[in-house]
């Protein structure tokens, strides 16, 4: 924690203001440290805090994972408690769970924005067609739309290119 605090302070001193974490990073300890650092220094209004949900941190409990309404609310309440705040600036769906209808995801995240528990939401590690569907449905229904897409991309991880580059077909 001491080293994390030093890194956190150096980041802020360099002008950093965006904190990105997740409920699953170090089993929630990352959120706890960030919550403590932010609260102790009274920095909540200076920072943009983002966190994520999806993955099950309670093996054997099917309601403690996925993107369904029940888990989304459960995960957010736990994150808010660990982060010592009453809202999150940006809440990410961490990964597509292959099960929850996109309509339920959009409805739930829209409700959380309207309740003031999250300011905005985004999607992470989801296929392009799912993102397009989510955005289009939200727009059509007058609901809050996702504002960001976070995908892993590096010299080693290039899978997102498969969704954007047509595969050559043999004729």
Tab-separated table of C-alpha atoms in Angstrom:
chain	number	residue	atom	x	y	z
A	1	UNK	CA	0.000	0.000	0.000
A	2	UNK	CA	2.862	2.368	0.766
A	3	UNK	CA	4.349	1.944	-2.715
A	4	UNK	CA	0.899	2.323	-4.297
A	5	UNK	CA	0.402	5.574	-2.384
A	6	UNK	CA	3.750	6.894	-3.607
A	7	UNK	CA	2.835	6.083	-7.210
A	8	UNK	CA	-0.625	7.620	-6.723
A	9	UNK	CA	0.898	10.839	-5.330
A	10	UNK	CA	3.444	11.083	-8.157
A	11	UNK	CA	0.660	10.591	-10.700
A	12	UNK	CA	-1.368	13.425	-9.156
A	13	UNK	CA	1.704	15.671	-8.905
A	14	UNK	CA	2.286	15.133	-12.636
A	15	UNK	CA	-1.264	16.318	-13.336
A	16	UNK	CA	-3.058	12.968	-13.506
A	17	UNK	CA	-6.764	12.999	-12.732
A	18	UNK	CA	-8.229	9.791	-14.245
A	19	UNK	CA	-8.274	6.665	-12.076
A	20	UNK	CA	-9.254	3.369	-13.730
A	21	UNK	CA	-9.781	0.278	-11.578
A	22	UNK	CA	-12.149	-2.702	-11.289
A	23	UNK	CA	-13.857	-4.688	-8.587
A	24	UNK	CA	-11.807	-7.727	-9.591
A	25	UNK	CA	-8.373	-6.102	-9.432
A	26	UNK	CA	-6.676	-7.662	-6.418
A	27	UNK	CA	-10.102	-8.859	-5.210
A	28	UNK	CA	-11.298	-5.317	-4.565
A	29	UNK	CA	-8.188	-4.179	-2.713
A	30	UNK	CA	-7.327	-1.780	-5.544
A	31	UNK	CA	-10.659	0.000	-5.030
A	32	UNK	CA	-10.111	0.059	-1.256
A	33	UNK	CA	-6.706	1.718	-1.603
A	34	UNK	CA	-7.974	4.258	-4.115
A	35	UNK	CA	-10.942	5.011	-1.866
A	36	UNK	CA	-8.638	5.571	1.083
A	37	UNK	CA	-6.152	7.721	-0.844
A	38	UNK	CA	-8.897	9.895	-2.336
A	39	UNK	CA	-10.856	10.280	0.913
A	40	UNK	CA	-7.788	11.030	3.055
A	41	UNK	CA	-6.660	13.775	0.679
A	42	UNK	CA	-10.210	15.027	0.007
A	43	UNK	CA	-9.674	14.730	-3.756
A	44	UNK	CA	-13.027	13.361	-4.913
A	45	UNK	CA	-14.047	16.457	-6.869
A	46	UNK	CA	-10.638	16.666	-8.565
A	47	UNK	CA	-10.622	13.117	-9.948
A	48	UNK	CA	-12.496	11.107	-12.527
A	49	UNK	CA	-12.943	7.625	-11.081
A	50	UNK	CA	-13.757	4.678	-13.315
A	51	UNK	CA	-14.369	1.108	-12.227
A	52	UNK	CA	-15.674	-2.071	-13.828
A	53	UNK	CA	-17.935	-5.045	-13.106
A	54	UNK	CA	-18.737	-8.451	-14.614
A	55	UNK	CA	-16.466	-11.121	-13.178
A	56	UNK	CA	-17.598	-13.354	-10.337
A	57	UNK	CA	-15.628	-12.829	-7.130
A	58	UNK	CA	-17.682	-15.378	-5.184
A	59	UNK	CA	-17.206	-18.869	-6.622
A	60	UNK	CA	-20.377	-20.926	-6.340
A	61	UNK	CA	-22.670	-17.884	-6.300
A	62	UNK	CA	-24.229	-17.495	-9.756
A	63	UNK	CA	-25.693	-14.108	-8.774
A	64	UNK	CA	-22.246	-12.620	-8.069
A	65	UNK	CA	-21.116	-12.388	-11.670
A	66	UNK	CA	-22.230	-11.479	-15.151
A	67	UNK	CA	-23.978	-8.425	-16.543
A	68	UNK	CA	-27.489	-9.035	-15.285
A	69	UNK	CA	-29.315	-6.392	-13.282
A	70	UNK	CA	-28.870	-8.136	-9.932
A	71	UNK	CA	-25.105	-8.443	-10.219
A	72	UNK	CA	-24.667	-4.969	-11.704
A	73	UNK	CA	-26.360	-3.402	-8.670
A	74	UNK	CA	-24.550	-5.724	-6.238
A	75	UNK	CA	-21.181	-4.992	-7.818
A	76	UNK	CA	-21.731	-1.232	-7.903
A	77	UNK	CA	-22.816	-1.032	-4.263
A	78	UNK	CA	-19.700	-2.971	-3.262
A	79	UNK	CA	-17.462	-0.748	-5.397
A	80	UNK	CA	-18.999	2.439	-3.987
A	81	UNK	CA	-18.377	1.180	-0.469
A	82	UNK	CA	-14.740	0.295	-1.210
A	83	UNK	CA	-14.147	3.560	-3.099
A	84	UNK	CA	-15.737	5.570	-0.249
A	85	UNK	CA	-17.901	7.567	-2.620
A	86	UNK	CA	-21.574	7.825	-3.475
A	87	UNK	CA	-21.060	7.846	-7.265
A	88	UNK	CA	-18.658	6.674	-9.956
A	89	UNK	CA	-17.828	8.930	-12.878
A	90	UNK	CA	-17.502	6.082	-15.369
A	91	UNK	CA	-18.795	2.535	-14.879
A	92	UNK	CA	-17.638	-0.134	-17.316
A	93	UNK	CA	-19.202	-3.411	-18.223
A	94	UNK	CA	-15.880	-5.299	-18.033
A	95	UNK	CA	-16.655	-8.064	-20.517
A	96	UNK	CA	-19.520	-9.442	-22.550
A	97	UNK	CA	-20.969	-12.363	-20.560
A	98	UNK	CA	-22.560	-14.084	-23.607
A	99	UNK	CA	-25.880	-14.421	-21.739
A	100	UNK	CA	-27.452	-11.167	-20.584
A	101	UNK	CA	-29.655	-9.504	-23.206
A	102	UNK	CA	-28.270	-6.151	-24.323
A	103	UNK	CA	-31.661	-4.607	-23.520
A	104	UNK	CA	-31.234	-5.538	-19.840
A	105	UNK	CA	-27.697	-4.169	-19.735
A	106	UNK	CA	-28.713	-0.822	-21.268
A	107	UNK	CA	-31.801	-0.534	-19.072
A	108	UNK	CA	-29.822	-1.226	-15.898
A	109	UNK	CA	-26.987	1.167	-16.697
A	110	UNK	CA	-29.483	3.822	-17.770
A	111	UNK	CA	-31.248	3.465	-14.407
A	112	UNK	CA	-27.955	3.825	-12.534
A	113	UNK	CA	-27.188	7.054	-14.404
A	114	UNK	CA	-30.657	8.420	-13.672
A	115	UNK	CA	-30.302	7.447	-9.989
A	116	UNK	CA	-27.031	9.410	-9.825
A	117	UNK	CA	-24.951	6.389	-8.818
A	118	UNK	CA	-22.906	6.586	-12.013
A	119	UNK	CA	-22.343	9.604	-14.236
A	120	UNK	CA	-21.607	7.689	-17.466
A	121	UNK	CA	-21.028	4.128	-18.586
A	122	UNK	CA	-18.868	2.347	-21.089
A	123	UNK	CA	-18.154	-1.093	-22.456
A	124	UNK	CA	-14.938	-3.068	-22.274
A	125	UNK	CA	-13.872	-6.208	-24.098
A	126	UNK	CA	-17.090	-6.570	-26.053
A	127	UNK	CA	-17.510	-7.347	-29.733
A	128	UNK	CA	-18.146	-4.471	-32.122
A	129	UNK	CA	-21.614	-5.746	-33.091
A	130	UNK	CA	-22.663	-5.784	-29.411
A	131	UNK	CA	-21.423	-2.235	-28.883
A	132	UNK	CA	-23.253	-1.046	-31.992
A	133	UNK	CA	-26.440	-2.770	-30.871
A	134	UNK	CA	-26.195	-1.310	-27.354
A	135	UNK	CA	-25.644	2.211	-28.638
A	136	UNK	CA	-28.406	1.980	-31.235
A	137	UNK	CA	-30.959	0.561	-28.787
A	138	UNK	CA	-30.143	3.164	-26.155
A	139	UNK	CA	-30.432	5.966	-28.705
A	140	UNK	CA	-33.699	4.586	-30.118
A	141	UNK	CA	-35.241	4.269	-26.645
A	142	UNK	CA	-34.050	7.666	-25.396
A	143	UNK	CA	-31.755	6.098	-22.814
A	144	UNK	CA	-28.258	7.026	-21.764
A	145	UNK	CA	-25.753	5.763	-24.315
A	146	UNK	CA	-22.326	4.241	-23.707
A	147	UNK	CA	-19.674	6.940	-24.015
A	148	UNK	CA	-16.521	4.845	-24.277
A	149	UNK	CA	-15.236	1.511	-25.520
A	150	UNK	CA	-12.143	0.075	-23.863
A	151	UNK	CA	-10.393	-2.733	-25.702
A	152	UNK	CA	-7.085	-4.451	-25.153
A	153	UNK	CA	-4.741	-3.533	-27.981
A	154	UNK	CA	-0.971	-3.755	-28.163
A	155	UNK	CA	1.815	-5.137	-30.299
A	156	UNK	CA	1.053	-8.540	-28.774
A	157	UNK	CA	-2.761	-8.416	-28.545
A	158	UNK	CA	-4.272	-7.569	-31.948
A	159	UNK	CA	-7.606	-9.426	-31.853
A	160	UNK	CA	-9.725	-6.301	-32.301
A	161	UNK	CA	-8.353	-5.968	-35.820
A	162	UNK	CA	-10.332	-9.065	-36.765
A	163	UNK	CA	-13.566	-7.164	-36.258
A	164	UNK	CA	-12.522	-4.263	-38.431
A	165	UNK	CA	-10.544	-5.869	-41.254
A	166	UNK	CA	-12.517	-8.036	-43.664
A	167	UNK	CA	-11.193	-11.540	-44.067
A	168	UNK	CA	-10.225	-12.322	-47.676
A	169	UNK	CA	-12.658	-14.723	-49.255
A	170	UNK	CA	-11.700	-17.360	-51.751
A	171	UNK	CA	-13.661	-17.280	-54.983
